[in-house]
Short mmCIF file of C-alpha atoms and ligand atoms in Angstrom, two decimals:
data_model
loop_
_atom_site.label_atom_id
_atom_site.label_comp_id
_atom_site.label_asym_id
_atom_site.label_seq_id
_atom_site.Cartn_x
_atom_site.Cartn_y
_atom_site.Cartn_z
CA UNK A 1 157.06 42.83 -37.11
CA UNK A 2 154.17 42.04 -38.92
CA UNK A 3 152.41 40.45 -36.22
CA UNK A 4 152.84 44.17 -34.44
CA UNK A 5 150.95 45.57 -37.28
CA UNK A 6 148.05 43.17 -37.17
CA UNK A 7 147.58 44.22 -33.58
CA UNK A 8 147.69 47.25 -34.01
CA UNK A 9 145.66 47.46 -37.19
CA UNK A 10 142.98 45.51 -35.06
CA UNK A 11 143.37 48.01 -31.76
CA UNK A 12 142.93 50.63 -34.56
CA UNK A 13 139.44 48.81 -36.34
CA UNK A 14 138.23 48.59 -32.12
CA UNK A 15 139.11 52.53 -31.54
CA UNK A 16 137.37 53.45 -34.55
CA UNK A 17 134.34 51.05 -34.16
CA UNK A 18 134.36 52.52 -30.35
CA UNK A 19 134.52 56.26 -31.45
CA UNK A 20 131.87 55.61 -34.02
CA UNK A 21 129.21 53.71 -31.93
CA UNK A 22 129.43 56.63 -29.29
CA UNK A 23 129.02 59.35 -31.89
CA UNK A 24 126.14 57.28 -33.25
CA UNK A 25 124.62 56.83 -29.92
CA UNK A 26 125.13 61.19 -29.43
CA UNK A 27 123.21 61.80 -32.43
CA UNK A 28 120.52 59.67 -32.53
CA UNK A 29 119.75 59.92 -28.93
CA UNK A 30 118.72 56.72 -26.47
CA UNK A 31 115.38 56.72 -26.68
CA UNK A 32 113.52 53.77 -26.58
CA UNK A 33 111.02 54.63 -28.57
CA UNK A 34 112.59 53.81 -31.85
CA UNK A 35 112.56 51.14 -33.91
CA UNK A 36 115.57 49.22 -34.46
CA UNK A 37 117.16 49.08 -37.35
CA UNK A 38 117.09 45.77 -39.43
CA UNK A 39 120.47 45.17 -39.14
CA UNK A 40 120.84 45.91 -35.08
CA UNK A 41 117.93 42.87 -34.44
CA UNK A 42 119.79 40.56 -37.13
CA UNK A 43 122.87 41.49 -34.93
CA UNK A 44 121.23 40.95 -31.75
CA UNK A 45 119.43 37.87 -32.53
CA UNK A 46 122.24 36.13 -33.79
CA UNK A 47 124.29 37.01 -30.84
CA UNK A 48 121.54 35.54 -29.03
CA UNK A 49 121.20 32.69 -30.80
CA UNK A 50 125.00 32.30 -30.11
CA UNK A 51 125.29 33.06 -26.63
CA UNK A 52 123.41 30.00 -26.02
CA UNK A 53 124.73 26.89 -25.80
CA UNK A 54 123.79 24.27 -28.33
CA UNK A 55 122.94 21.86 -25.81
CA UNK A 56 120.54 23.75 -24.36
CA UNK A 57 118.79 24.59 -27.61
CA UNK A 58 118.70 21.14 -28.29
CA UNK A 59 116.92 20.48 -24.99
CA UNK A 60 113.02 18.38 -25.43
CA UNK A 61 110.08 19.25 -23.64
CA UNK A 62 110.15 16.76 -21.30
CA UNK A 63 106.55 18.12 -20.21
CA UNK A 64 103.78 15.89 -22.12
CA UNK A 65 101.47 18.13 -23.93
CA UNK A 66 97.83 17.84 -23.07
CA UNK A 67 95.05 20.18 -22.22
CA UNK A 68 95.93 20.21 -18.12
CA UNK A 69 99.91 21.06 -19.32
CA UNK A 70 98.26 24.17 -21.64
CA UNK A 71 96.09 25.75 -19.15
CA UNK A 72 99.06 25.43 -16.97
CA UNK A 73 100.90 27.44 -19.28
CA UNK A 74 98.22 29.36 -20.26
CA UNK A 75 97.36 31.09 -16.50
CA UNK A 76 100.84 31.65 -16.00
CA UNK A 77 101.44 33.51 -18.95
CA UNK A 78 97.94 35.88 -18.42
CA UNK A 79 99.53 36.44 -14.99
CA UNK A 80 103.13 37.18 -15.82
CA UNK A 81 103.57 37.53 -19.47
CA UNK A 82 100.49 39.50 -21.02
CA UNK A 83 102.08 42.62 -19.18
CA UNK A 84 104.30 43.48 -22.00
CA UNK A 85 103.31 40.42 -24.56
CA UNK A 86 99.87 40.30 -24.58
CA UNK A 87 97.41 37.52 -24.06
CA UNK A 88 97.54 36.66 -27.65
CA UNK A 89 101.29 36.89 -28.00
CA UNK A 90 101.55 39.69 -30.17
CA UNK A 91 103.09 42.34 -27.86
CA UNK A 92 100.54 45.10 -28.45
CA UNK A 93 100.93 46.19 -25.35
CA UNK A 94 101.73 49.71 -23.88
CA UNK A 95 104.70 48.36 -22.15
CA UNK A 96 105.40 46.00 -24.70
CA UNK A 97 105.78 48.86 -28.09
CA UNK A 98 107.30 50.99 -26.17
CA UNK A 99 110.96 48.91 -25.11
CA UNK A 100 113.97 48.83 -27.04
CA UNK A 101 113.85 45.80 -28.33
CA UNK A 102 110.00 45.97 -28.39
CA UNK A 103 108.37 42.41 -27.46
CA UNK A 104 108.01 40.57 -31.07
CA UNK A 105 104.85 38.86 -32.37
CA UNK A 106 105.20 35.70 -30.90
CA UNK A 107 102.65 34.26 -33.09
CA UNK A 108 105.42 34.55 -36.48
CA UNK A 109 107.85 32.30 -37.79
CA UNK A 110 110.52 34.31 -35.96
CA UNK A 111 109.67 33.05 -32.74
CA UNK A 112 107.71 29.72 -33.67
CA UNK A 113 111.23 28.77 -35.64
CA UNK A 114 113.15 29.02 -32.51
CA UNK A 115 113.45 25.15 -30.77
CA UNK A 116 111.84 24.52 -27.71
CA UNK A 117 115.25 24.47 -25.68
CA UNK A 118 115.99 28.21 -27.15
CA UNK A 119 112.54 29.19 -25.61
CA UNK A 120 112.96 27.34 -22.51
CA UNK A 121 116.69 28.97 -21.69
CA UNK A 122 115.19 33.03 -23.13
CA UNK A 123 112.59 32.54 -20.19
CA UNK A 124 114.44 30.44 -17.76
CA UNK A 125 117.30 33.29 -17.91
CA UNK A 126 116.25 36.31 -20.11
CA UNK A 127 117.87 38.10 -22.27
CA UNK A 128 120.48 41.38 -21.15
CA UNK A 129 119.76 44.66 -22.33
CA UNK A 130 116.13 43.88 -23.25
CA UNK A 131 113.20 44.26 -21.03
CA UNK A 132 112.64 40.39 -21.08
CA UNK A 133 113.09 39.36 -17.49
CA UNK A 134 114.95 35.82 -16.07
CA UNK A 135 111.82 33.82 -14.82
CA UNK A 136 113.02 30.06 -13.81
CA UNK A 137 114.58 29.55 -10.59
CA UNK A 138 116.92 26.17 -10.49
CA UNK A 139 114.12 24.30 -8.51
CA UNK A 140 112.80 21.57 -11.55
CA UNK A 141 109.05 22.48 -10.20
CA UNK A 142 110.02 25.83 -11.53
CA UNK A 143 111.33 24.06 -14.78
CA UNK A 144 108.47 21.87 -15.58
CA UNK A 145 106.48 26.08 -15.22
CA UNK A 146 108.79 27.22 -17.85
CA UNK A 147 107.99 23.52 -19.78
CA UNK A 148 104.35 24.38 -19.63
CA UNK A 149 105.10 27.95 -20.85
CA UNK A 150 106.69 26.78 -24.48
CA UNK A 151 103.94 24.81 -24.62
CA UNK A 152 101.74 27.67 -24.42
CA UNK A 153 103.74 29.66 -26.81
CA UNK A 154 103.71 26.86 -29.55
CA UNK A 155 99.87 27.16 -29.10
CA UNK A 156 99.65 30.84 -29.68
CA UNK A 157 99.44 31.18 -32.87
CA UNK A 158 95.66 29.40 -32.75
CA UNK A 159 94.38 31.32 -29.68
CA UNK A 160 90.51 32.10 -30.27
CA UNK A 161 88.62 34.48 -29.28
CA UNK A 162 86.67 33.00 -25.77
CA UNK A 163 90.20 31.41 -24.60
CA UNK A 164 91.31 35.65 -24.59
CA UNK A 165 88.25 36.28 -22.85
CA UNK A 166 89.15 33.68 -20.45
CA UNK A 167 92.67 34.84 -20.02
CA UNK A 168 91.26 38.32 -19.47
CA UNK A 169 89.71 36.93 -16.25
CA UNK A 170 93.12 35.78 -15.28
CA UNK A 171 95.50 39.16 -15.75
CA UNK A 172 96.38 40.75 -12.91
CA UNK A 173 94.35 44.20 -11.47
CA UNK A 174 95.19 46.21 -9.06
CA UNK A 175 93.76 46.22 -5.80
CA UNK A 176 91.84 49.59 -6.07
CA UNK A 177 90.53 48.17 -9.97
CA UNK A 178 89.47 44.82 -7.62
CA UNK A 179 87.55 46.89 -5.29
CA UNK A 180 85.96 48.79 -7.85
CA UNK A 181 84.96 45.38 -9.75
CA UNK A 182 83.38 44.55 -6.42
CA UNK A 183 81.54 47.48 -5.80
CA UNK A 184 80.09 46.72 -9.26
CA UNK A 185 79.25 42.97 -8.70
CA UNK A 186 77.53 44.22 -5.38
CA UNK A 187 75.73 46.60 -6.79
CA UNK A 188 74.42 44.36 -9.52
CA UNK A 189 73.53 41.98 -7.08
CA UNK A 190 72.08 44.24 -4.98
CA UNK A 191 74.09 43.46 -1.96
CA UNK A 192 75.50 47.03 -1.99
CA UNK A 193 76.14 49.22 0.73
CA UNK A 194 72.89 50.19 0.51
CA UNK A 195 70.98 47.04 0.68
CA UNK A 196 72.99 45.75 4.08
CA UNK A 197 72.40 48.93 6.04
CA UNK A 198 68.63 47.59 5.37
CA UNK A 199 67.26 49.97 3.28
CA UNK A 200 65.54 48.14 0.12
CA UNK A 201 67.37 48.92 -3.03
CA UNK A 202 65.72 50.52 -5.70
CA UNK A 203 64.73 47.27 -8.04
CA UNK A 204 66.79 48.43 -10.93
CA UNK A 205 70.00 47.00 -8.48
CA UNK A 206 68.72 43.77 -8.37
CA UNK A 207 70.04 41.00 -10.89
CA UNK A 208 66.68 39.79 -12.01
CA UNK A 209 66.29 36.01 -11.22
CA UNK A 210 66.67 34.06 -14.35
C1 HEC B 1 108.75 43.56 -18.90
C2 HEC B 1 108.35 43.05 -20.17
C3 HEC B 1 108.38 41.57 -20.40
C4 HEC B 1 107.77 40.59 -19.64
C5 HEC B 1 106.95 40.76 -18.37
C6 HEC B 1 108.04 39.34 -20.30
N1 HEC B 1 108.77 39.54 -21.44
FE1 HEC B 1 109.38 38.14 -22.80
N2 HEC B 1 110.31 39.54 -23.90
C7 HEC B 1 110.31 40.90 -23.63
C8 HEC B 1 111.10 41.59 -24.64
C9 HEC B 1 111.37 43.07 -24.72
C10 HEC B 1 111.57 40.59 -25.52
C11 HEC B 1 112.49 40.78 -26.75
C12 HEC B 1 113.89 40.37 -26.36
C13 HEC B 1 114.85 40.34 -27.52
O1 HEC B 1 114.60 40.99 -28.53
O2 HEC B 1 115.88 39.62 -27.40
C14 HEC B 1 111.05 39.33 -25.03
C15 HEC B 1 111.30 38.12 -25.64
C16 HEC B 1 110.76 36.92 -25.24
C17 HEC B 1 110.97 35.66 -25.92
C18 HEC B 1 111.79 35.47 -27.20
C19 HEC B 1 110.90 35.61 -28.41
C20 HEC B 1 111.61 35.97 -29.68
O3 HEC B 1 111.15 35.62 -30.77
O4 HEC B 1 112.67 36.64 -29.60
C21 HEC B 1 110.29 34.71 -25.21
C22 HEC B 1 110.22 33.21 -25.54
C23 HEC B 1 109.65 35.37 -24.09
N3 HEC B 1 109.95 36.71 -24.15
C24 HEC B 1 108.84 34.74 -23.17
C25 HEC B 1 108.28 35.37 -22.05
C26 HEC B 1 107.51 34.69 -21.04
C27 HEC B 1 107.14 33.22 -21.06
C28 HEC B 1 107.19 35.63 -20.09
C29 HEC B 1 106.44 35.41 -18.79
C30 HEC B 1 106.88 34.36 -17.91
C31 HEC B 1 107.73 36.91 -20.53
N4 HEC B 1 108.40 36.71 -21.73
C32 HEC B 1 107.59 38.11 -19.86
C33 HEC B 1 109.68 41.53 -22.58
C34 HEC B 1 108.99 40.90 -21.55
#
């Protein structure tokens, strides 16, 4: 009898929690341009943090760190990272303020507290219901990417200001921004359109020899 009522008492606390969350979600709308709330990314990191397994948080970098390992990192993460985090890990980006979670400053204790295996499993699978994409295939070339990629993180906090500029060289562009990048560079060079139909360039196109 009294197990009945603990059943029930808990399908009761699961209606009620139901009912609520979907009257909560009515009024405040699903936008993602909120905020959330403290408590809803305390909730959602622990349950994170939970979901997985120790043994994989308590996994080393097996890649050695050195300068070749960081640049490794480094060009993958201007390629497929600074989209929504940012070169310098900060997540300043339009893509990156604007989810629900939004991408967190990497560069803080929240993320550089994390181990190296909880990194390595958020990148290698990525996390549901955020934006943050799965990245690692199963192949370990793919892993010892990933590898390269904590390494990279652990580093962001000390990025300086010519390794950015460097990185900018490295994001991706689209293929009408390329051809307009060209069209510059040619111009500059004075190897323009103009200039290999024959005509002679005004001298203001020319790069002057140095
Ligand atoms: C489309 C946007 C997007 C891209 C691209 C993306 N991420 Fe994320 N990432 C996110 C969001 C959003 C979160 C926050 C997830 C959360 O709150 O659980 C996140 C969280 C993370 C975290 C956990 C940090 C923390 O403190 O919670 C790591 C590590 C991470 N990303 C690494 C990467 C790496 C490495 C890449 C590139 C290979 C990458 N991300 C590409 C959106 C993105």
């Amino acid at each position: 009898m009294r197990r009945h009522a603990e059943v029930l008492g808990l399908l009761l606390l699961l209606v009620i929690s139901a009912v609520s969350f979907i009257a909560w979600i009515i009024v405040h709308g699903v936008s993602a341009r909120d905020q959330p709330t403290a408590v809803e990314a305390l909730l959602a990191r622990s349950l994170r943090h939970a979901a997985i397994p120790r043994s994989d948080r308590a996994l080393v970098n097996p890649v050695p760190f050195n300068e070749a390992a960081l640049e490794g990192g480094r060009m993958h993460w201007a390629d497929h990272c600074a989209l929504c985090h940012g070169n310098d890990g900060k997540g300043n980006t339009e893509i990156g303020r604007n989810l629900f979670p939004k991408a967190p400053d990497m560069t803080t204790s929240v993320t550089q507290n994390l181990s190296d295996g909880e990194l390595f499993s958020i990148i290698k699978n990525g996390v549901r219901l955020t934006g943050m994409p799965a990245w690692g295939a199963s192949s370990h070339a793919e892993d010892d990417q990933t590898w390269k990629l904590v390494h990279f993180i652990r580093h962001l906090p000390r990025t300086t200001a010519d390794e950015l500029d460097h990185m900018r060289s490295m994001n991706p562009t689209s293929p009408m921004k390329q051809r307009e990048t060209k069209a510059e560079d040619d111009f500059l060079n004075g190897t323009d359109a103009l200039s290999s139909a024959g005509e002679s360039a005004p001298s203001t196109h020319r790069k002057e020899p140095r």
